[in-house]
PDB file of C-alpha atoms in Angstrom:
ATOM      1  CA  UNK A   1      38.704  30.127 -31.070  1.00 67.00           C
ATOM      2  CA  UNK A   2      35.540  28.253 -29.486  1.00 80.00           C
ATOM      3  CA  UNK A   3      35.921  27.951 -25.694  1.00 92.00           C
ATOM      4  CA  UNK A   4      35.231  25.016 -23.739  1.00 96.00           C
ATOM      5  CA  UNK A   5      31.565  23.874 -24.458  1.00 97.00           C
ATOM      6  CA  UNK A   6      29.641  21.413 -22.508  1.00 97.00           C
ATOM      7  CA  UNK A   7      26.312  19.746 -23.013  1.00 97.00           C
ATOM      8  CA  UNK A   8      23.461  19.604 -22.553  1.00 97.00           C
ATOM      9  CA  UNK A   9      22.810  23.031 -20.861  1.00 96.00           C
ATOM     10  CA  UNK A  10      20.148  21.264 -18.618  1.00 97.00           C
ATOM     11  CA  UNK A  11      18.951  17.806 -17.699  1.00 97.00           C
ATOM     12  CA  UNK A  12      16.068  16.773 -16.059  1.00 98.00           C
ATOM     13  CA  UNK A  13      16.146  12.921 -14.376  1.00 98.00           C
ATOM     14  CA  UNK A  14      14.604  11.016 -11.802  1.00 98.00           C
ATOM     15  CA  UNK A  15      15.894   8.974  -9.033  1.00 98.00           C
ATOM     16  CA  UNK A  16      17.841   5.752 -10.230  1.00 98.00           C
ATOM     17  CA  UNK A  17      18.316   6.737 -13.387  1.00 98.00           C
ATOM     18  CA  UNK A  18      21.899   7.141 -15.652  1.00 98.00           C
ATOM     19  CA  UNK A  19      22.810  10.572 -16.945  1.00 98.00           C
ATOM     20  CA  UNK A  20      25.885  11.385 -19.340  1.00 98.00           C
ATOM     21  CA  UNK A  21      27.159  14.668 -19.732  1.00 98.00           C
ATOM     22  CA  UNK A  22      29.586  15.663 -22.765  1.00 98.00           C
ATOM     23  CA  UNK A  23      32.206  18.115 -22.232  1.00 98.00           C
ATOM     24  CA  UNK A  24      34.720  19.602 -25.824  1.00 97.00           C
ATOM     25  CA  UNK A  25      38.287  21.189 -24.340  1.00 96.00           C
ATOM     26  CA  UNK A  26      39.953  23.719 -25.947  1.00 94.00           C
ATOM     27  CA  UNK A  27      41.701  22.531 -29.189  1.00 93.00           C
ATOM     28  CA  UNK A  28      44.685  21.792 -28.318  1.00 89.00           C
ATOM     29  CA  UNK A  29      44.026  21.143 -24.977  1.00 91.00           C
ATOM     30  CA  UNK A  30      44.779  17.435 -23.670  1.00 90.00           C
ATOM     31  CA  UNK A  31      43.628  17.319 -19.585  1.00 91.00           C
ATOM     32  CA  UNK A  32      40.298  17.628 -18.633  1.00 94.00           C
ATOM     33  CA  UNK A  33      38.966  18.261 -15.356  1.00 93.00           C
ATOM     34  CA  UNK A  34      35.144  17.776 -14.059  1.00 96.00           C
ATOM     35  CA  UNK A  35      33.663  19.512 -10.551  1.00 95.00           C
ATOM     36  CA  UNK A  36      30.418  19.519  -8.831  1.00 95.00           C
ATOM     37  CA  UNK A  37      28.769  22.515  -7.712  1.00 93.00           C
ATOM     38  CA  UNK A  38      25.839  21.786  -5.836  1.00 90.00           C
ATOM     39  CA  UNK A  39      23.336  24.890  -5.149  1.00 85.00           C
ATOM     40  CA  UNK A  40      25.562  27.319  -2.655  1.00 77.00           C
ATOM     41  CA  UNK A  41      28.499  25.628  -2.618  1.00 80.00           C
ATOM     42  CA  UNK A  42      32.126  25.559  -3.694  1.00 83.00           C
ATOM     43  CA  UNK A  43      33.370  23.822  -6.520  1.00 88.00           C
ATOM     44  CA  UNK A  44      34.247  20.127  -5.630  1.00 90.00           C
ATOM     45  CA  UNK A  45      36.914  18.154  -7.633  1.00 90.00           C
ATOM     46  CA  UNK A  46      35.641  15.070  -9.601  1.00 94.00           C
ATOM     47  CA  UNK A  47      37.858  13.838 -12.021  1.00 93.00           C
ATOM     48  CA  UNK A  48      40.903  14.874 -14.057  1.00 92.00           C
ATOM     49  CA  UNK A  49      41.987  13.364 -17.831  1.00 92.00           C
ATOM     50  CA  UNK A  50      44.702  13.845 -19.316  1.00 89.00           C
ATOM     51  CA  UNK A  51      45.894  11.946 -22.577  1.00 89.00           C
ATOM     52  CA  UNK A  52      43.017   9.582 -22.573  1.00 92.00           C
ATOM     53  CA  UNK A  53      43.919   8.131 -18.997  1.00 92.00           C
ATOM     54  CA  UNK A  54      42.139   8.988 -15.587  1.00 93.00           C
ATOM     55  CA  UNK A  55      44.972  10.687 -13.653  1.00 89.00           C
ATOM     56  CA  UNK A  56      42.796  11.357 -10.724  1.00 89.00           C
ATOM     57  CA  UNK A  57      39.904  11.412  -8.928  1.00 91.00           C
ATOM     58  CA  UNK A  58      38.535  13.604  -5.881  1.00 90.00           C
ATOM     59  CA  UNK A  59      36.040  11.769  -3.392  1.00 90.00           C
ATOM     60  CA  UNK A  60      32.619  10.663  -4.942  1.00 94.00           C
ATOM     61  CA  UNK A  61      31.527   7.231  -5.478  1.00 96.00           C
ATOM     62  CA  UNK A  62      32.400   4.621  -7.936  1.00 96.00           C
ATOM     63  CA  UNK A  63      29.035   5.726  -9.956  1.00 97.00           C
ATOM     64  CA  UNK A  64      30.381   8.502 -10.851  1.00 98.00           C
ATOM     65  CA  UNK A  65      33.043   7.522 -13.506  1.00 97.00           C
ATOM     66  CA  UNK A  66      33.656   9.079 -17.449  1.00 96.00           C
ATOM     67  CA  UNK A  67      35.966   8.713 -19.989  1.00 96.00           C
ATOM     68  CA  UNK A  68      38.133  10.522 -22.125  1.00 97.00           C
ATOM     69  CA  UNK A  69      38.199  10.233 -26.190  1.00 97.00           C
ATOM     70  CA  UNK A  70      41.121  10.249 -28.477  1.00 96.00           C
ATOM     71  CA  UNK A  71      40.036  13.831 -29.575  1.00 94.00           C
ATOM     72  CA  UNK A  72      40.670  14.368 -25.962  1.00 95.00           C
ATOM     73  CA  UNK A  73      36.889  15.411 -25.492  1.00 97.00           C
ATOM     74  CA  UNK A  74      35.148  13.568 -22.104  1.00 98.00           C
ATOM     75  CA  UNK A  75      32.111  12.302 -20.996  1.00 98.00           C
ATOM     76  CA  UNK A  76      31.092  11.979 -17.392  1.00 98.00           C
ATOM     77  CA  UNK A  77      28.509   9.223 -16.158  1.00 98.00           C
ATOM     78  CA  UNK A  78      26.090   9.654 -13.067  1.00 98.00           C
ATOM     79  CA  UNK A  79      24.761   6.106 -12.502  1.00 98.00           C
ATOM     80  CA  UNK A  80      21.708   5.365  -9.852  1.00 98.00           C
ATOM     81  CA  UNK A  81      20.641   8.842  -9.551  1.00 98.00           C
ATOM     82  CA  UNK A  82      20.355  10.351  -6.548  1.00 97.00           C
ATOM     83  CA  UNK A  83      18.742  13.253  -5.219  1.00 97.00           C
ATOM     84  CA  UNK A  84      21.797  14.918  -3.954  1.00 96.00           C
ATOM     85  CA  UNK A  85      23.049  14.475  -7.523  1.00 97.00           C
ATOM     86  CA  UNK A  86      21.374  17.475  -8.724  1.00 97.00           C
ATOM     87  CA  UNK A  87      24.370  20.210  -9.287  1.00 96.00           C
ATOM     88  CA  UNK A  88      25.838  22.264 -11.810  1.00 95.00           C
ATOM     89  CA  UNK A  89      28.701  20.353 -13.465  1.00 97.00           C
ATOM     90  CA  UNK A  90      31.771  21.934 -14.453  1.00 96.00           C
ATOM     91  CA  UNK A  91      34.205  20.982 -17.158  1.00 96.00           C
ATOM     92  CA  UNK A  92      37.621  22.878 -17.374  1.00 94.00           C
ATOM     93  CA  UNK A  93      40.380  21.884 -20.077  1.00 93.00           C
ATOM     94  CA  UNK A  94      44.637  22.942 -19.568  1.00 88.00           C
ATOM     95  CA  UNK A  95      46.855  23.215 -21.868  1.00 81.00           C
ATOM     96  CA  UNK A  96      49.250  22.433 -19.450  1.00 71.00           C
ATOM     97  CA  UNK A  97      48.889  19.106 -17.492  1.00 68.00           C
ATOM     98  CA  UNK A  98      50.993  20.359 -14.524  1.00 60.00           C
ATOM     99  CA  UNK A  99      48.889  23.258 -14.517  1.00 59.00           C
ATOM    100  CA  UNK A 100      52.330  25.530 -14.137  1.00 61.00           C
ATOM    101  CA  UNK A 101      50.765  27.860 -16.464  1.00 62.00           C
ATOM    102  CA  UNK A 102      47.597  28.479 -13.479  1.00 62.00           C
ATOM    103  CA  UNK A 103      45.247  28.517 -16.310  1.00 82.00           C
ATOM    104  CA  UNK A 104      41.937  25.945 -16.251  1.00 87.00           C
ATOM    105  CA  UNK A 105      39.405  27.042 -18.983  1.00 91.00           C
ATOM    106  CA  UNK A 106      36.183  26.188 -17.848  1.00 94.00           C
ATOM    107  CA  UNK A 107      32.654  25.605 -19.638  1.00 95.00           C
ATOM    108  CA  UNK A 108      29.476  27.305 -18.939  1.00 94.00           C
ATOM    109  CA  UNK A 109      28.792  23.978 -17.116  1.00 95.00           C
ATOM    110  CA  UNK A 110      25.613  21.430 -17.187  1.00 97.00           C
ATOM    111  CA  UNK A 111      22.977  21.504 -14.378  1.00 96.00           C
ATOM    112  CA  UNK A 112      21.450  18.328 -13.505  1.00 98.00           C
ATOM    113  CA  UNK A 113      18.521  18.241 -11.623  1.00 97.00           C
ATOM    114  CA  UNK A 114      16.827  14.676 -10.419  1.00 98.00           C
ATOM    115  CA  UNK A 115      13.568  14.582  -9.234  1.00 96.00           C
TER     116      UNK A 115
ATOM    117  CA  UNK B   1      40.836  19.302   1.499  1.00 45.00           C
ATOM    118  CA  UNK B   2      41.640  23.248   0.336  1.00 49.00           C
ATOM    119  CA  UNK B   3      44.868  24.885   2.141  1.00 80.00           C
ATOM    120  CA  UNK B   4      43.403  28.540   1.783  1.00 89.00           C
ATOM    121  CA  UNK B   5      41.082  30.423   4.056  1.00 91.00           C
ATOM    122  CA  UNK B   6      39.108  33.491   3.279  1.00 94.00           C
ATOM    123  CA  UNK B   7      36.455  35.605   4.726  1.00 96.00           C
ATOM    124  CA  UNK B   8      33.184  34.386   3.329  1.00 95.00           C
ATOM    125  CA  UNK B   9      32.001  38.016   2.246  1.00 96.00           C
ATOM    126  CA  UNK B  10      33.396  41.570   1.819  1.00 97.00           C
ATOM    127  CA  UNK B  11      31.849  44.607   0.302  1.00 96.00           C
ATOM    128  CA  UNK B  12      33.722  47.259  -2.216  1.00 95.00           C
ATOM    129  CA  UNK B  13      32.261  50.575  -3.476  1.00 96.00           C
ATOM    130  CA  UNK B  14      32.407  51.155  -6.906  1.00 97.00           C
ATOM    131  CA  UNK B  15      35.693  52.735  -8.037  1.00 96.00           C
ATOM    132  CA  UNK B  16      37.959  51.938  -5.032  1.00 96.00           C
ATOM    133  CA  UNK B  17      40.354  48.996  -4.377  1.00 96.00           C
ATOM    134  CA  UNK B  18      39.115  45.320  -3.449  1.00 97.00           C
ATOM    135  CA  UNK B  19      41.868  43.873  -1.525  1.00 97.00           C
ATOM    136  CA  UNK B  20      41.032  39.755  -0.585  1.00 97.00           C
ATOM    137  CA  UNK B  21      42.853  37.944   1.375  1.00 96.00           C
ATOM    138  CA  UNK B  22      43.383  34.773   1.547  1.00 95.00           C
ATOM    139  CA  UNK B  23      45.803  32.467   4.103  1.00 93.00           C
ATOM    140  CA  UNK B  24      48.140  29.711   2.678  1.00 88.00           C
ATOM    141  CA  UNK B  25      50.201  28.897   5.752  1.00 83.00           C
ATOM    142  CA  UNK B  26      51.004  25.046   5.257  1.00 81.00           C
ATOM    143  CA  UNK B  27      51.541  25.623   1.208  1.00 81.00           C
ATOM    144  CA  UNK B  28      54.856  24.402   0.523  1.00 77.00           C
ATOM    145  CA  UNK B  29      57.679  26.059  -1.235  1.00 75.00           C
ATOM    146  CA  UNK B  30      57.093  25.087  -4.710  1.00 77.00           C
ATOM    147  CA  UNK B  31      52.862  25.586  -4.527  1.00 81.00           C
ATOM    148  CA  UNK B  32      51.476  28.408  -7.015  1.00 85.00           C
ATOM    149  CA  UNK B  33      48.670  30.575  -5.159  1.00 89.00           C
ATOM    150  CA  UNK B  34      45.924  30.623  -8.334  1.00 90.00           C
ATOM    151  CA  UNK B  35      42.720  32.627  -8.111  1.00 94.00           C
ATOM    152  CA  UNK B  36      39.567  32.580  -9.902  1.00 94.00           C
ATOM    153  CA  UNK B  37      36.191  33.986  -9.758  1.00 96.00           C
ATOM    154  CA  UNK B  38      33.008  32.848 -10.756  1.00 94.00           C
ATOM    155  CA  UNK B  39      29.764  35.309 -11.898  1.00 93.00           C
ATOM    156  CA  UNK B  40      27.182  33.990 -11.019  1.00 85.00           C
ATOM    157  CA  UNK B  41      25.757  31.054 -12.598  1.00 77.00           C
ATOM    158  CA  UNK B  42      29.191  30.930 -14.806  1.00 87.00           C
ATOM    159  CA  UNK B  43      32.081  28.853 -15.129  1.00 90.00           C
ATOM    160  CA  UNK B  44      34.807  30.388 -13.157  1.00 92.00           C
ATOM    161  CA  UNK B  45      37.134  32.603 -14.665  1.00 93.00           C
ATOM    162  CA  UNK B  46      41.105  32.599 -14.169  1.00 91.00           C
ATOM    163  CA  UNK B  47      42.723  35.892 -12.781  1.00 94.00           C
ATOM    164  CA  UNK B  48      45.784  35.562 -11.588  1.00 93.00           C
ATOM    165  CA  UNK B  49      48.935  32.922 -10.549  1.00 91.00           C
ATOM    166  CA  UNK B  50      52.133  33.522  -8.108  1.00 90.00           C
ATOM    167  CA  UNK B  51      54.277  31.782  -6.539  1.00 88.00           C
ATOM    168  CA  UNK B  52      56.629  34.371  -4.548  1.00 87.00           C
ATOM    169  CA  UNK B  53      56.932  37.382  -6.245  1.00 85.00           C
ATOM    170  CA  UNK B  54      54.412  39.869  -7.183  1.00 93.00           C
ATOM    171  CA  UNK B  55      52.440  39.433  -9.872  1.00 94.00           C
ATOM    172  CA  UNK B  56      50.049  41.908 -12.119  1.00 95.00           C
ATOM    173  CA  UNK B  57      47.916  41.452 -14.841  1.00 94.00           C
ATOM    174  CA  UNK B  58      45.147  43.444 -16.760  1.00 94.00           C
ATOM    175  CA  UNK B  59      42.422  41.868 -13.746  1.00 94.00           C
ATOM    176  CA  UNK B  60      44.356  42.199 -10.699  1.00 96.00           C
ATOM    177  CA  UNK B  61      47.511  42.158  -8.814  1.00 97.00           C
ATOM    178  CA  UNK B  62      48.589  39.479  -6.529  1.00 97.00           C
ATOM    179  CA  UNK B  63      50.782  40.637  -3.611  1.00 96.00           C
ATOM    180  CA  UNK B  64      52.125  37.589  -1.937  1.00 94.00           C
ATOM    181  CA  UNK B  65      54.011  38.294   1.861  1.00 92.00           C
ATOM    182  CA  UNK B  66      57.969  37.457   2.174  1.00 90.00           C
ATOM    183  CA  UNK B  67      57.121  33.955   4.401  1.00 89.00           C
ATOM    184  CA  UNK B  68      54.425  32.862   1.541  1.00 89.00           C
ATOM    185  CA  UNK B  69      51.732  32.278   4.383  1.00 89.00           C
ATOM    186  CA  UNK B  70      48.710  34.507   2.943  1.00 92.00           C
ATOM    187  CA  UNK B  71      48.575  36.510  -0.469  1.00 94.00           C
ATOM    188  CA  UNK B  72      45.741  39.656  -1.232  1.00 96.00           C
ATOM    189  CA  UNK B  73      44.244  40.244  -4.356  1.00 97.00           C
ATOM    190  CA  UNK B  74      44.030  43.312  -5.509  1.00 97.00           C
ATOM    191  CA  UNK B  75      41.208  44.776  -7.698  1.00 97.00           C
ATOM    192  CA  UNK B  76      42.489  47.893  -8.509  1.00 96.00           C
ATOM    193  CA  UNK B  77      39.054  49.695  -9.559  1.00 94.00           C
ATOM    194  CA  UNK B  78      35.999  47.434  -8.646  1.00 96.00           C
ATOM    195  CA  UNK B  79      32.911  47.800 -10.857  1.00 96.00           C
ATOM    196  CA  UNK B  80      29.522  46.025 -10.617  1.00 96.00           C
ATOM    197  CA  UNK B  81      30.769  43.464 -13.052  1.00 94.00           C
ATOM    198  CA  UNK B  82      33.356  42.331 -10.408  1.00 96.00           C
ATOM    199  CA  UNK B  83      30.685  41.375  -8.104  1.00 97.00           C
ATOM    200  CA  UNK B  84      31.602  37.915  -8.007  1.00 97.00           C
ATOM    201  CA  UNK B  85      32.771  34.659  -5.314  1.00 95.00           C
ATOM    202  CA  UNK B  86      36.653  35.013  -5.370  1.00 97.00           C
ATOM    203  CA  UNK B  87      38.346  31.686  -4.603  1.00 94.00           C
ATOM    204  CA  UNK B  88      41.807  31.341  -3.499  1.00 93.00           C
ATOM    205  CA  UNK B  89      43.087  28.376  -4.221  1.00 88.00           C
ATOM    206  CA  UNK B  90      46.921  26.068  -4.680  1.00 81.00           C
ATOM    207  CA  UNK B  91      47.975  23.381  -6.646  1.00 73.00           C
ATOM    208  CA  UNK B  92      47.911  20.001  -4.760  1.00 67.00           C
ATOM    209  CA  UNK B  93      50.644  17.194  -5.376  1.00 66.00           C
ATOM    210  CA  UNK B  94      48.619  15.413  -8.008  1.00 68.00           C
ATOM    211  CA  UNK B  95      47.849  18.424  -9.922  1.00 64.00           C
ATOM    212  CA  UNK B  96      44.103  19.196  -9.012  1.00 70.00           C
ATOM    213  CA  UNK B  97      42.637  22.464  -8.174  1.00 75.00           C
ATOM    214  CA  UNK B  98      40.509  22.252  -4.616  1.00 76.00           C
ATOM    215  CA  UNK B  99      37.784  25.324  -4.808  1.00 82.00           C
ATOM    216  CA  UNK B 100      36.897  26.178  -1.149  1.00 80.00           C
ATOM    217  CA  UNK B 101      33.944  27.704  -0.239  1.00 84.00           C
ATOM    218  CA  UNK B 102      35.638  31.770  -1.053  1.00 92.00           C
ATOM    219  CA  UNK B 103      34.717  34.686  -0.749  1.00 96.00           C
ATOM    220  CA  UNK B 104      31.928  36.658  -2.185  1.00 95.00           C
ATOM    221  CA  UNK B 105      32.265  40.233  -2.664  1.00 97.00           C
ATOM    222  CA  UNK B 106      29.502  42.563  -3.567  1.00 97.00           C
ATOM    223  CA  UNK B 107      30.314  45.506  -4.962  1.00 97.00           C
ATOM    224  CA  UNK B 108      27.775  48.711  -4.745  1.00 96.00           C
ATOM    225  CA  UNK B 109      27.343  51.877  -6.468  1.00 94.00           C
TER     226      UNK B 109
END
């Protein structure tokens, strides 16, 4: 069974500029959670779908948004590039949207770097 | 926003017990203590879940104390492969995961 897979592996931007990153949960798997990790740091919550609706969001900007598709895979947008963008982002499916089961599968994650 | 604390770095020889510990004290009754590592440059990797009782798995064992207020992880046999940042984490109201800053352990030969 193919784990959660996110792409592309690496992006390269510059300042002001839009980048999308893709993100395929487990099958079967209907909630989808995004982090940042910038260089050092801890893992910090973006966003969380679950049945094609945003259930939640942590505390980022309104340039940060995404979307989630009826095959319940999601796609995160980065408008206006910053330089504090650049991160590894995370993608983690559940198969359980109360998370009782403790279990987030995450990807191998994206790293974004803008120049 | 995260309702754990842990020491930012431990070391473990190779073949002995890793206990981490990690403090919970304003979780409330019905909040599941989760941990996870990550490998370096990975996605982090589920270990363990408990609420109150003890729990064990093939990775670990989670001892959680009577009054719920801190947990320890235990890695019964650490190898270099377990050389990893542990995070300690709970379940918020709205279901999301906060990933503090955890702890790194090193493990050496």
């Amino acid at each position: 069974e193919a784990g959660v897979t996110q792409s592309p592996t690496h992006l390269i931007k510059t300042r002001g500029q839009q980048a999308t990153l893709r993100c395929s949960p487990i099958s079967g798997h209907t909630s989808v959670y995004w982090y940042q990790q910038a260089l050092g740091l801890g893992l910090q919550f973006l966003l969380w779908y679950d049945e094609g609706e945003e259930r939640n969001r942590g505390n980022f900007p309104p340039r940060f948004s995404g979307r989630q598709f009826p095959n319940y895979s999601s796609e995160l947008n980065v408008n206006a590039l910053e330089l504090e963008d650049s991160a590894l982002y995370l993608c983690a499916s559940s198969l359980d949207r109360g998370l009782d089961t403790g279990e987030l599968f995450f990807g191998e994650g994206s790293r974004l770097t803008v120049l | 926003d995260a309702k754990t604390t842990q020491p930012p770095s431990m070391d473990c020889a190779e073949g002995r017990a890793a206990n981490l510990p990690c403090n919970h004290s304003t979780i409330s009754g019905n909040e599941y203590v989760y941990w996870y590592r990550q490998i370096h440059s990975q996605g982090p990797q589920y270990i363990i879940h408990g609420l109150k009782n003890n729990e064990t798995n093939e990775m670990a064992s989670l001892i959680i104390t009577e009054d719920r207020k801190s947990s320890t992880l235990i890695l019964p046999h650490a190898t270099l492969r377990d050389t990893a940042v542990y995070y300690c984490i709970a379940k918020e109201p709205d279901y999301k995961l906060s990933f503090g800053a955890g702890t790194t352990v090193t493990v050496r030969a």
